[in-house]
Amino acid sequence: MPARFPGFEPRGTIPAVLLPFHDDLTIDEASYRAHLRDVATVRGVTAITTNAHASEVASCDPEEQERVLAVTLDEIGDRLPVVNGIYADGTLQAVRQAKRAAAGGASALLVFPPGVLARGHAARPDCLADHVRAIADATDLPLIVFQYPAVTGLTYPIDTLVRLAGEVPSFRAIKDWCNDPALAERHIEVLQGLRRPVNVLSTHSAWLFASLVTGAAGLLSGSGSVIANLQARLFDAVQAGDLAAAQALNARIRPTAQVFYADPFFDMHNRMKEALVLLGKLPRAVVRPPLKKLEAAEISRIADALVTAGLLERTCLAAE
């Protein structure tokens, strides 16, 4: 099946959606479809990402990932481009995933770095680059390369990204999680300044406003599963040069970022599920192990953040 949005350019506001589960840990397709509809109808959203960190891709087997993509395309594939995550430690496995996603109708691929390269990658950066090249050889879909922080050992050196941009025409964007403001700005300057620009999509959700005003072409974030409307409006305000409006929106986003991205960092999407339950958009906040249900005190902090952001009325909590 060809891509439903040929020529898709990854830019603008691209939420990464969550994946609801039943109490028995099976996928709750009905709730997932409702979640997709909710996020996809937000004005300003340019695409949807699935099979990524937000959807607990590491806890889903290959058959489940294929089903998640199929459901996503069935529910919103005629409305928006769907970006599918390619998450595998082995390049051969990643290539097979990429081929299946292309055959299934995805419009672009989000390429995760293989975790097996985390120790010592800096000594042999072409291992990461070859992973991207192999996926590009397997499909013509646009590729979004996931740039991790240096502390993970899975960061593409900027010269490697520039070289890939020259060699791989389908390399169209990076999802920038370098977690370094100076390097993030350098990515924008260099990659978006190429003869064939490579878009920088910020995933610095804890400091989104700052990352956007430096000129990022968009954002790709799991917190868009909860605050897509605020993110889209912030991006549009920055693009329009309306600093006052952008600052006001950032003031609403800040409390959600502070609670979602608190320590431990791995619970970020767990917290987002709890937020959607509080907002009446999910029936339950079930996560797969090794993640665990949050404690009541933390759920209360999430509720307070939603109230401060103007997303939830205090009276709604009192009614519960």
JSON list of N, CA, C and O in Angstrom, two decimals, residues 23 117 138 153 155 225 270 282 318:
[
{"chain": "A", "resi": 23, "resn": "ASP", "atom": "N", "xyz": [-7.22, -3.82, 32.10]},
{"chain": "A", "resi": 23, "resn": "ASP", "atom": "CA", "xyz": [-6.62, -4.26, 33.36]},
{"chain": "A", "resi": 23, "resn": "ASP", "atom": "C", "xyz": [-5.79, -5.53, 33.20]},
{"chain": "A", "resi": 23, "resn": "ASP", "atom": "O", "xyz": [-4.86, -5.77, 33.97]},
{"chain": "A", "resi": 117, "resn": "LEU", "atom": "N", "xyz": [24.08, 0.01, 20.87]},
{"chain": "A", "resi": 117, "resn": "LEU", "atom": "CA", "xyz": [25.22, 0.87, 20.57]},
{"chain": "A", "resi": 117, "resn": "LEU", "atom": "C", "xyz": [25.52, 1.88, 21.67]},
{"chain": "A", "resi": 117, "resn": "LEU", "atom": "O", "xyz": [26.42, 2.72, 21.53]},
{"chain": "A", "resi": 138, "resn": "ALA", "atom": "N", "xyz": [15.56, 0.37, 2.38]},
{"chain": "A", "resi": 138, "resn": "ALA", "atom": "CA", "xyz": [14.43, -0.56, 2.39]},
{"chain": "A", "resi": 138, "resn": "ALA", "atom": "C", "xyz": [13.11, 0.12, 2.03]},
{"chain": "A", "resi": 138, "resn": "ALA", "atom": "O", "xyz": [12.14, -0.57, 1.67]},
{"chain": "A", "resi": 153, "resn": "GLY", "atom": "N", "xyz": [24.82, 7.99, 25.19]},
{"chain": "A", "resi": 153, "resn": "GLY", "atom": "CA", "xyz": [25.77, 7.35, 24.29]},
{"chain": "A", "resi": 153, "resn": "GLY", "atom": "C", "xyz": [25.20, 7.08, 22.92]},
{"chain": "A", "resi": 153, "resn": "GLY", "atom": "O", "xyz": [25.80, 6.35, 22.12]},
{"chain": "A", "resi": 155, "resn": "THR", "atom": "N", "xyz": [24.07, 9.58, 20.60]},
{"chain": "A", "resi": 155, "resn": "THR", "atom": "CA", "xyz": [23.94, 10.86, 19.91]},
{"chain": "A", "resi": 155, "resn": "THR", "atom": "C", "xyz": [24.67, 10.81, 18.57]},
{"chain": "A", "resi": 155, "resn": "THR", "atom": "O", "xyz": [25.83, 10.40, 18.50]},
{"chain": "A", "resi": 225, "resn": "SER", "atom": "N", "xyz": [-0.10, 14.24, 23.55]},
{"chain": "A", "resi": 225, "resn": "SER", "atom": "CA", "xyz": [-1.24, 13.35, 23.78]},
{"chain": "A", "resi": 225, "resn": "SER", "atom": "C", "xyz": [-2.23, 13.96, 24.77]},
{"chain": "A", "resi": 225, "resn": "SER", "atom": "O", "xyz": [-3.39, 13.56, 24.81]},
{"chain": "A", "resi": 270, "resn": "ASN", "atom": "N", "xyz": [3.28, 7.43, 31.88]},
{"chain": "A", "resi": 270, "resn": "ASN", "atom": "CA", "xyz": [2.41, 6.96, 32.96]},
{"chain": "A", "resi": 270, "resn": "ASN", "atom": "C", "xyz": [1.60, 8.15, 33.49]},
{"chain": "A", "resi": 270, "resn": "ASN", "atom": "O", "xyz": [0.37, 8.08, 33.67]},
{"chain": "A", "resi": 282, "resn": "LEU", "atom": "N", "xyz": [-9.74, 8.99, 29.23]},
{"chain": "A", "resi": 282, "resn": "LEU", "atom": "CA", "xyz": [-9.39, 7.56, 29.28]},
{"chain": "A", "resi": 282, "resn": "LEU", "atom": "C", "xyz": [-10.12, 6.94, 30.47]},
{"chain": "A", "resi": 282, "resn": "LEU", "atom": "O", "xyz": [-10.27, 7.60, 31.51]},
{"chain": "A", "resi": 318, "resn": "ALA", "atom": "N", "xyz": [-13.53, 17.92, 43.02]},
{"chain": "A", "resi": 318, "resn": "ALA", "atom": "CA", "xyz": [-14.35, 17.83, 44.22]},
{"chain": "A", "resi": 318, "resn": "ALA", "atom": "C", "xyz": [-15.50, 16.88, 44.04]},
{"chain": "A", "resi": 318, "resn": "ALA", "atom": "O", "xyz": [-15.90, 16.13, 44.93]}
]
